[in-house]
JSON list of C-alpha atoms in Angstrom, two decimals:
[
{"chain": "A", "resi": 68, "resn": "MET", "atom": "CA", "xyz": [6.06, -14.04, 17.35]},
{"chain": "A", "resi": 69, "resn": "SER", "atom": "CA", "xyz": [8.11, -12.42, 14.60]},
{"chain": "A", "resi": 70, "resn": "LEU", "atom": "CA", "xyz": [11.85, -12.14, 14.27]},
{"chain": "A", "resi": 71, "resn": "TYR", "atom": "CA", "xyz": [11.56, -8.40, 13.60]},
{"chain": "A", "resi": 72, "resn": "SER", "atom": "CA", "xyz": [9.18, -5.71, 14.75]},
{"chain": "A", "resi": 73, "resn": "SER", "atom": "CA", "xyz": [6.75, -4.44, 12.12]},
{"chain": "A", "resi": 74, "resn": "ASP", "atom": "CA", "xyz": [8.85, -1.30, 11.55]},
{"chain": "A", "resi": 75, "resn": "GLU", "atom": "CA", "xyz": [12.04, -3.33, 11.13]},
{"chain": "A", "resi": 76, "resn": "SER", "atom": "CA", "xyz": [10.27, -5.81, 8.86]},
{"chain": "A", "resi": 77, "resn": "GLU", "atom": "CA", "xyz": [8.97, -3.05, 6.59]},
{"chain": "A", "resi": 78, "resn": "SER", "atom": "CA", "xyz": [12.41, -1.43, 6.39]},
{"chain": "A", "resi": 79, "resn": "LEU", "atom": "CA", "xyz": [14.02, -4.80, 5.63]},
{"chain": "A", "resi": 80, "resn": "SER", "atom": "CA", "xyz": [11.59, -5.64, 2.85]},
{"chain": "A", "resi": 81, "resn": "GLY", "atom": "CA", "xyz": [12.10, -2.17, 1.37]},
{"chain": "A", "resi": 82, "resn": "ALA", "atom": "CA", "xyz": [15.89, -2.50, 1.64]},
{"chain": "A", "resi": 83, "resn": "PHE", "atom": "CA", "xyz": [15.92, -5.74, -0.29]},
{"chain": "A", "resi": 84, "resn": "GLY", "atom": "CA", "xyz": [13.65, -4.47, -3.05]},
{"chain": "A", "resi": 85, "resn": "GLU", "atom": "CA", "xyz": [10.83, -6.95, -2.42]},
{"chain": "A", "resi": 86, "resn": "SER", "atom": "CA", "xyz": [9.02, -7.79, -5.61]},
{"chain": "A", "resi": 87, "resn": "LYS", "atom": "CA", "xyz": [5.38, -8.81, -5.96]},
{"chain": "A", "resi": 88, "resn": "HIS", "atom": "CA", "xyz": [6.23, -10.87, -9.04]},
{"chain": "A", "resi": 89, "resn": "LYS", "atom": "CA", "xyz": [7.30, -14.46, -8.64]},
{"chain": "A", "resi": 90, "resn": "LEU", "atom": "CA", "xyz": [9.64, -16.49, -10.81]},
{"chain": "A", "resi": 91, "resn": "LYS", "atom": "CA", "xyz": [8.16, -18.43, -13.69]},
{"chain": "A", "resi": 92, "resn": "PHE", "atom": "CA", "xyz": [8.23, -22.23, -13.82]},
{"chain": "A", "resi": 93, "resn": "LEU", "atom": "CA", "xyz": [10.92, -22.26, -16.52]},
{"chain": "A", "resi": 94, "resn": "ASP", "atom": "CA", "xyz": [13.12, -19.99, -14.38]},
{"chain": "A", "resi": 95, "resn": "LEU", "atom": "CA", "xyz": [12.83, -22.44, -11.48]},
{"chain": "A", "resi": 96, "resn": "VAL", "atom": "CA", "xyz": [13.56, -25.45, -13.69]},
{"chain": "A", "resi": 97, "resn": "LEU", "atom": "CA", "xyz": [16.65, -23.77, -15.16]},
{"chain": "A", "resi": 98, "resn": "LEU", "atom": "CA", "xyz": [17.76, -22.80, -11.65]},
{"chain": "A", "resi": 99, "resn": "VAL", "atom": "CA", "xyz": [17.68, -26.45, -10.55]},
{"chain": "A", "resi": 100, "resn": "VAL", "atom": "CA", "xyz": [19.30, -27.72, -13.77]},
{"chain": "A", "resi": 101, "resn": "GLY", "atom": "CA", "xyz": [22.03, -25.08, -13.45]},
{"chain": "A", "resi": 102, "resn": "GLY", "atom": "CA", "xyz": [22.70, -26.16, -9.88]},
{"chain": "A", "resi": 103, "resn": "VAL", "atom": "CA", "xyz": [22.91, -29.83, -10.86]},
{"chain": "A", "resi": 104, "resn": "VAL", "atom": "CA", "xyz": [25.24, -29.17, -13.78]},
{"chain": "A", "resi": 105, "resn": "GLY", "atom": "CA", "xyz": [27.29, -26.67, -11.80]},
{"chain": "A", "resi": 106, "resn": "GLY", "atom": "CA", "xyz": [27.47, -29.05, -8.84]},
{"chain": "A", "resi": 107, "resn": "GLY", "atom": "CA", "xyz": [29.34, -31.63, -10.86]},
{"chain": "A", "resi": 108, "resn": "ALA", "atom": "CA", "xyz": [26.56, -34.21, -11.01]},
{"chain": "A", "resi": 109, "resn": "PHE", "atom": "CA", "xyz": [27.84, -35.39, -14.38]},
{"chain": "A", "resi": 110, "resn": "SER", "atom": "CA", "xyz": [31.35, -36.07, -13.09]},
{"chain": "A", "resi": 111, "resn": "LEU", "atom": "CA", "xyz": [30.09, -37.73, -9.92]},
{"chain": "A", "resi": 112, "resn": "PRO", "atom": "CA", "xyz": [29.63, -41.23, -11.43]},
{"chain": "A", "resi": 113, "resn": "GLN", "atom": "CA", "xyz": [33.23, -41.23, -12.66]},
{"chain": "A", "resi": 114, "resn": "ASN", "atom": "CA", "xyz": [34.54, -40.24, -9.24]},
{"chain": "A", "resi": 115, "resn": "CYS", "atom": "CA", "xyz": [32.29, -42.68, -7.36]},
{"chain": "A", "resi": 116, "resn": "SER", "atom": "CA", "xyz": [32.90, -45.63, -9.68]},
{"chain": "A", "resi": 117, "resn": "ALA", "atom": "CA", "xyz": [36.58, -45.63, -8.77]},
{"chain": "A", "resi": 118, "resn": "GLU", "atom": "CA", "xyz": [35.66, -46.52, -5.17]},
{"chain": "A", "resi": 119, "resn": "ALA", "atom": "CA", "xyz": [32.22, -48.17, -5.23]},
{"chain": "A", "resi": 120, "resn": "GLY", "atom": "CA", "xyz": [30.09, -50.48, -7.30]},
{"chain": "A", "resi": 121, "resn": "PRO", "atom": "CA", "xyz": [26.90, -49.58, -9.19]},
{"chain": "A", "resi": 122, "resn": "ALA", "atom": "CA", "xyz": [24.57, -50.80, -6.42]},
{"chain": "A", "resi": 123, "resn": "ALA", "atom": "CA", "xyz": [26.28, -48.61, -3.81]},
{"chain": "A", "resi": 124, "resn": "ILE", "atom": "CA", "xyz": [26.20, -45.59, -6.11]},
{"chain": "A", "resi": 125, "resn": "LEU", "atom": "CA", "xyz": [22.50, -46.05, -6.90]},
{"chain": "A", "resi": 126, "resn": "PHE", "atom": "CA", "xyz": [21.75, -46.50, -3.20]},
{"chain": "A", "resi": 127, "resn": "ALA", "atom": "CA", "xyz": [23.66, -43.30, -2.36]},
{"chain": "A", "resi": 128, "resn": "TRP", "atom": "CA", "xyz": [21.84, -41.37, -5.09]},
{"chain": "A", "resi": 129, "resn": "GLY", "atom": "CA", "xyz": [18.51, -42.72, -3.86]},
{"chain": "A", "resi": 130, "resn": "MET", "atom": "CA", "xyz": [19.26, -41.71, -0.28]},
{"chain": "A", "resi": 131, "resn": "SER", "atom": "CA", "xyz": [20.45, -38.26, -1.38]},
{"chain": "A", "resi": 132, "resn": "GLY", "atom": "CA", "xyz": [17.33, -37.77, -3.49]},
{"chain": "A", "resi": 133, "resn": "PHE", "atom": "CA", "xyz": [15.12, -38.89, -0.61]},
{"chain": "A", "resi": 134, "resn": "GLY", "atom": "CA", "xyz": [16.91, -36.51, 1.75]},
{"chain": "A", "resi": 135, "resn": "ILE", "atom": "CA", "xyz": [16.57, -33.53, -0.60]},
{"chain": "A", "resi": 136, "resn": "PHE", "atom": "CA", "xyz": [12.92, -34.34, -1.27]},
{"chain": "A", "resi": 137, "resn": "SER", "atom": "CA", "xyz": [12.25, -34.63, 2.48]},
{"chain": "A", "resi": 138, "resn": "LEU", "atom": "CA", "xyz": [13.92, -31.29, 3.11]},
{"chain": "A", "resi": 139, "resn": "ALA", "atom": "CA", "xyz": [11.85, -29.67, 0.36]},
{"chain": "A", "resi": 140, "resn": "MET", "atom": "CA", "xyz": [8.67, -31.11, 1.86]},
{"chain": "A", "resi": 141, "resn": "VAL", "atom": "CA", "xyz": [9.60, -29.83, 5.35]},
{"chain": "A", "resi": 142, "resn": "PHE", "atom": "CA", "xyz": [10.02, -26.30, 3.99]},
{"chain": "A", "resi": 143, "resn": "ASN", "atom": "CA", "xyz": [6.82, -26.65, 1.97]},
{"chain": "A", "resi": 144, "resn": "THR", "atom": "CA", "xyz": [4.93, -27.63, 5.12]},
{"chain": "A", "resi": 145, "resn": "LEU", "atom": "CA", "xyz": [6.52, -24.85, 7.16]},
{"chain": "A", "resi": 146, "resn": "SER", "atom": "CA", "xyz": [5.68, -22.23, 4.54]},
{"chain": "A", "resi": 147, "resn": "ARG", "atom": "CA", "xyz": [2.03, -23.36, 4.52]},
{"chain": "A", "resi": 148, "resn": "ARG", "atom": "CA", "xyz": [1.69, -23.53, 8.30]},
{"chain": "A", "resi": 149, "resn": "LYS", "atom": "CA", "xyz": [3.58, -20.32, 9.00]},
{"chain": "A", "resi": 150, "resn": "PRO", "atom": "CA", "xyz": [3.09, -18.02, 5.99]},
{"chain": "A", "resi": 151, "resn": "GLU", "atom": "CA", "xyz": [3.80, -14.95, 8.10]},
{"chain": "A", "resi": 152, "resn": "ILE", "atom": "CA", "xyz": [7.46, -15.93, 8.52]},
{"chain": "A", "resi": 153, "resn": "GLU", "atom": "CA", "xyz": [9.45, -14.27, 5.73]},
{"chain": "A", "resi": 154, "resn": "CYS", "atom": "CA", "xyz": [13.01, -14.74, 6.96]},
{"chain": "A", "resi": 155, "resn": "GLY", "atom": "CA", "xyz": [13.45, -18.29, 5.68]},
{"chain": "A", "resi": 156, "resn": "ILE", "atom": "CA", "xyz": [15.27, -20.89, 7.70]},
{"chain": "A", "resi": 157, "resn": "ILE", "atom": "CA", "xyz": [16.40, -18.38, 10.32]},
{"chain": "A", "resi": 158, "resn": "GLY", "atom": "CA", "xyz": [12.84, -17.19, 10.87]},
{"chain": "A", "resi": 159, "resn": "TYR", "atom": "CA", "xyz": [11.61, -20.76, 11.32]},
{"chain": "A", "resi": 160, "resn": "ALA", "atom": "CA", "xyz": [14.39, -21.48, 13.82]},
{"chain": "A", "resi": 161, "resn": "PHE", "atom": "CA", "xyz": [13.54, -18.31, 15.76]},
{"chain": "A", "resi": 162, "resn": "ASP", "atom": "CA", "xyz": [9.83, -19.03, 15.79]},
{"chain": "A", "resi": 163, "resn": "GLY", "atom": "CA", "xyz": [10.24, -22.66, 16.83]},
{"chain": "A", "resi": 164, "resn": "PHE", "atom": "CA", "xyz": [13.25, -22.63, 19.12]},
{"chain": "A", "resi": 165, "resn": "GLY", "atom": "CA", "xyz": [14.15, -19.06, 20.08]},
{"chain": "A", "resi": 166, "resn": "GLU", "atom": "CA", "xyz": [16.85, -16.50, 19.61]},
{"chain": "A", "resi": 167, "resn": "ASN", "atom": "CA", "xyz": [19.91, -18.65, 20.34]},
{"chain": "A", "resi": 168, "resn": "THR", "atom": "CA", "xyz": [18.93, -21.31, 17.81]},
{"chain": "A", "resi": 169, "resn": "ALA", "atom": "CA", "xyz": [18.20, -18.63, 15.21]},
{"chain": "A", "resi": 170, "resn": "PHE", "atom": "CA", "xyz": [21.66, -17.17, 15.81]},
{"chain": "A", "resi": 171, "resn": "VAL", "atom": "CA", "xyz": [23.37, -20.56, 15.44]},
{"chain": "A", "resi": 172, "resn": "THR", "atom": "CA", "xyz": [21.33, -21.22, 12.28]},
{"chain": "A", "resi": 173, "resn": "ALA", "atom": "CA", "xyz": [22.32, -17.86, 10.82]},
{"chain": "A", "resi": 174, "resn": "ALA", "atom": "CA", "xyz": [25.99, -18.39, 11.73]},
{"chain": "A", "resi": 175, "resn": "GLY", "atom": "CA", "xyz": [25.97, -21.88, 10.18]},
{"chain": "A", "resi": 176, "resn": "TYR", "atom": "CA", "xyz": [24.27, -20.62, 7.03]},
{"chain": "A", "resi": 177, "resn": "TRP", "atom": "CA", "xyz": [26.78, -17.77, 6.77]},
{"chain": "A", "resi": 178, "resn": "LEU", "atom": "CA", "xyz": [29.73, -20.13, 7.23]},
{"chain": "A", "resi": 179, "resn": "CYS", "atom": "CA", "xyz": [28.40, -22.55, 4.59]},
{"chain": "A", "resi": 180, "resn": "SER", "atom": "CA", "xyz": [27.86, -19.67, 2.16]},
{"chain": "A", "resi": 181, "resn": "LEU", "atom": "CA", "xyz": [31.35, -18.35, 2.82]},
{"chain": "A", "resi": 182, "resn": "LEU", "atom": "CA", "xyz": [33.01, -21.72, 2.28]},
{"chain": "A", "resi": 183, "resn": "GLY", "atom": "CA", "xyz": [30.86, -22.43, -0.78]},
{"chain": "A", "resi": 184, "resn": "ASN", "atom": "CA", "xyz": [31.75, -19.09, -2.37]},
{"chain": "A", "resi": 185, "resn": "CYS", "atom": "CA", "xyz": [35.46, -19.57, -1.63]},
{"chain": "A", "resi": 186, "resn": "THR", "atom": "CA", "xyz": [35.40, -23.08, -3.09]},
{"chain": "A", "resi": 187, "resn": "PHE", "atom": "CA", "xyz": [33.55, -21.92, -6.17]},
{"chain": "A", "resi": 188, "resn": "CYS", "atom": "CA", "xyz": [35.96, -19.04, -6.77]},
{"chain": "A", "resi": 189, "resn": "VAL", "atom": "CA", "xyz": [39.07, -21.20, -6.37]},
{"chain": "A", "resi": 190, "resn": "LEU", "atom": "CA", "xyz": [37.60, -23.79, -8.74]},
{"chain": "A", "resi": 191, "resn": "ALA", "atom": "CA", "xyz": [36.52, -21.16, -11.28]},
{"chain": "A", "resi": 192, "resn": "PHE", "atom": "CA", "xyz": [39.84, -19.34, -11.33]},
{"chain": "A", "resi": 193, "resn": "SER", "atom": "CA", "xyz": [41.91, -22.53, -11.33]},
{"chain": "A", "resi": 194, "resn": "SER", "atom": "CA", "xyz": [39.88, -23.60, -14.39]},
{"chain": "A", "resi": 195, "resn": "LEU", "atom": "CA", "xyz": [40.53, -20.23, -16.00]},
{"chain": "A", "resi": 196, "resn": "GLY", "atom": "CA", "xyz": [44.21, -20.78, -15.18]},
{"chain": "A", "resi": 197, "resn": "TYR", "atom": "CA", "xyz": [44.37, -23.46, -17.89]},
{"chain": "A", "resi": 198, "resn": "MET", "atom": "CA", "xyz": [43.54, -20.85, -20.52]},
{"chain": "A", "resi": 199, "resn": "LEU", "atom": "CA", "xyz": [44.94, -17.74, -18.84]},
{"chain": "A", "resi": 200, "resn": "PRO", "atom": "CA", "xyz": [48.11, -18.62, -16.91]},
{"chain": "A", "resi": 201, "resn": "VAL", "atom": "CA", "xyz": [47.93, -15.41, -14.88]},
{"chain": "A", "resi": 202, "resn": "PHE", "atom": "CA", "xyz": [45.32, -17.11, -12.63]},
{"chain": "A", "resi": 203, "resn": "GLY", "atom": "CA", "xyz": [47.61, -20.06, -11.90]},
{"chain": "A", "resi": 204, "resn": "ASN", "atom": "CA", "xyz": [45.94, -22.65, -9.67]},
{"chain": "A", "resi": 205, "resn": "GLY", "atom": "CA", "xyz": [43.27, -20.21, -8.46]},
{"chain": "A", "resi": 206, "resn": "THR", "atom": "CA", "xyz": [44.95, -19.30, -5.18]},
{"chain": "A", "resi": 207, "resn": "ASN", "atom": "CA", "xyz": [47.21, -16.41, -6.17]},
{"chain": "A", "resi": 208, "resn": "LEU", "atom": "CA", "xyz": [46.64, -12.66, -5.66]},
{"chain": "A", "resi": 209, "resn": "VAL", "atom": "CA", "xyz": [45.19, -12.11, -9.15]},
{"chain": "A", "resi": 210, "resn": "SER", "atom": "CA", "xyz": [42.63, -14.88, -8.53]},
{"chain": "A", "resi": 211, "resn": "LEU", "atom": "CA", "xyz": [41.78, -13.39, -5.13]},
{"chain": "A", "resi": 212, "resn": "ILE", "atom": "CA", "xyz": [41.12, -9.99, -6.69]},
{"chain": "A", "resi": 213, "resn": "GLY", "atom": "CA", "xyz": [39.10, -11.58, -9.50]},
{"chain": "A", "resi": 214, "resn": "SER", "atom": "CA", "xyz": [37.09, -13.60, -6.96]},
{"chain": "A", "resi": 215, "resn": "SER", "atom": "CA", "xyz": [36.33, -10.51, -4.93]},
{"chain": "A", "resi": 216, "resn": "VAL", "atom": "CA", "xyz": [35.20, -8.61, -8.01]},
{"chain": "A", "resi": 217, "resn": "LEU", "atom": "CA", "xyz": [33.03, -11.55, -9.09]},
{"chain": "A", "resi": 218, "resn": "ILE", "atom": "CA", "xyz": [31.32, -11.86, -5.70]},
{"chain": "A", "resi": 219, "resn": "TRP", "atom": "CA", "xyz": [30.69, -8.12, -5.43]},
{"chain": "A", "resi": 220, "resn": "LEU", "atom": "CA", "xyz": [29.24, -8.00, -8.95]},
{"chain": "A", "resi": 221, "resn": "TYR", "atom": "CA", "xyz": [26.91, -10.86, -8.08]},
{"chain": "A", "resi": 222, "resn": "HIS", "atom": "CA", "xyz": [25.97, -9.10, -4.85]},
{"chain": "A", "resi": 223, "resn": "PHE", "atom": "CA", "xyz": [25.00, -5.90, -6.67]},
{"chain": "A", "resi": 224, "resn": "LEU", "atom": "CA", "xyz": [23.08, -7.93, -9.23]},
{"chain": "A", "resi": 225, "resn": "ILE", "atom": "CA", "xyz": [21.08, -9.56, -6.42]},
{"chain": "A", "resi": 226, "resn": "LEU", "atom": "CA", "xyz": [20.31, -6.14, -4.98]},
{"chain": "A", "resi": 227, "resn": "ARG", "atom": "CA", "xyz": [18.68, -5.21, -8.32]},
{"chain": "A", "resi": 228, "resn": "GLY", "atom": "CA", "xyz": [16.12, -7.98, -7.87]},
{"chain": "A", "resi": 229, "resn": "VAL", "atom": "CA", "xyz": [15.38, -11.63, -8.35]},
{"chain": "A", "resi": 230, "resn": "LYS", "atom": "CA", "xyz": [14.31, -11.25, -11.99]},
{"chain": "A", "resi": 231, "resn": "GLN", "atom": "CA", "xyz": [17.79, -10.09, -13.07]},
{"chain": "A", "resi": 232, "resn": "VAL", "atom": "CA", "xyz": [19.43, -12.92, -11.13]},
{"chain": "A", "resi": 233, "resn": "ALA", "atom": "CA", "xyz": [17.07, -15.45, -12.73]},
{"chain": "A", "resi": 234, "resn": "LEU", "atom": "CA", "xyz": [17.89, -14.06, -16.19]},
{"chain": "A", "resi": 235, "resn": "LEU", "atom": "CA", "xyz": [21.62, -14.43, -15.55]},
{"chain": "A", "resi": 236, "resn": "GLY", "atom": "CA", "xyz": [21.07, -17.92, -14.12]},
{"chain": "A", "resi": 237, "resn": "ASN", "atom": "CA", "xyz": [19.08, -18.95, -17.20]},
{"chain": "A", "resi": 238, "resn": "LEU", "atom": "CA", "xyz": [21.80, -17.66, -19.51]},
{"chain": "A", "resi": 239, "resn": "LEU", "atom": "CA", "xyz": [24.54, -19.47, -17.59]},
{"chain": "A", "resi": 240, "resn": "THR", "atom": "CA", "xyz": [22.52, -22.70, -17.54]},
{"chain": "A", "resi": 241, "resn": "VAL", "atom": "CA", "xyz": [22.08, -22.59, -21.31]},
{"chain": "A", "resi": 242, "resn": "LEU", "atom": "CA", "xyz": [25.82, -21.92, -21.67]},
{"chain": "A", "resi": 243, "resn": "LYS", "atom": "CA", "xyz": [26.51, -25.01, -19.51]},
{"chain": "A", "resi": 244, "resn": "LEU", "atom": "CA", "xyz": [24.14, -27.21, -21.50]},
{"chain": "A", "resi": 245, "resn": "VAL", "atom": "CA", "xyz": [25.42, -26.27, -24.97]},
{"chain": "A", "resi": 246, "resn": "PRO", "atom": "CA", "xyz": [28.81, -28.04, -24.56]},
{"chain": "A", "resi": 247, "resn": "LEU", "atom": "CA", "xyz": [27.10, -31.05, -22.99]},
{"chain": "A", "resi": 248, "resn": "ALA", "atom": "CA", "xyz": [24.66, -31.30, -25.89]},
{"chain": "A", "resi": 249, "resn": "PHE", "atom": "CA", "xyz": [27.53, -30.90, -28.35]},
{"chain": "A", "resi": 250, "resn": "PHE", "atom": "CA", "xyz": [29.45, -33.82, -26.82]},
{"chain": "A", "resi": 251, "resn": "CYS", "atom": "CA", "xyz": [26.28, -35.95, -26.58]},
{"chain": "A", "resi": 252, "resn": "PHE", "atom": "CA", "xyz": [25.52, -35.55, -30.27]},
{"chain": "A", "resi": 253, "resn": "HIS", "atom": "CA", "xyz": [29.06, -35.51, -31.62]},
{"chain": "A", "resi": 254, "resn": "GLY", "atom": "CA", "xyz": [30.67, -37.94, -29.18]},
{"chain": "A", "resi": 255, "resn": "GLY", "atom": "CA", "xyz": [33.61, -35.63, -28.51]},
{"chain": "A", "resi": 256, "resn": "HIS", "atom": "CA", "xyz": [35.13, -36.29, -31.96]}
]
């Protein structure tokens, strides 16, 4: 049972510019490192240590790591058992539990993406507000317009293909790591 008919599936894969080339190992590693650095993993110990001790923090990290690893293994198993499903988490929900569950999954994924993008944009433009006062705290009209432009640019980049997105992600990850390496070797002096 497929989420789309064969005609719809072919038109969808053509619309999204499906590529036969996969990402290289280094691209995947930089994608994960960029997500960790961008997710604030380096500021997390400072924030957690104000409220919890080292044992609690290590336990929380261990549980989080176990949860992420378990989720990765679930999707690995699903992709091996059901290679014909190409719609990701929504396709698995449809295949296993039906149309209503697939809809709720899609709505939840959409809502999480929306909130994540909004949070990222407010954080990015409030950070820019320290250097460029026109952005203020990231919630004014100029920041809203800048956020919209940023999201649309990223959208059009994604439409060009996964290779271009990976290249941009690699560049941004290197740009995140350079200041960290600088402070590691120079101690912030």
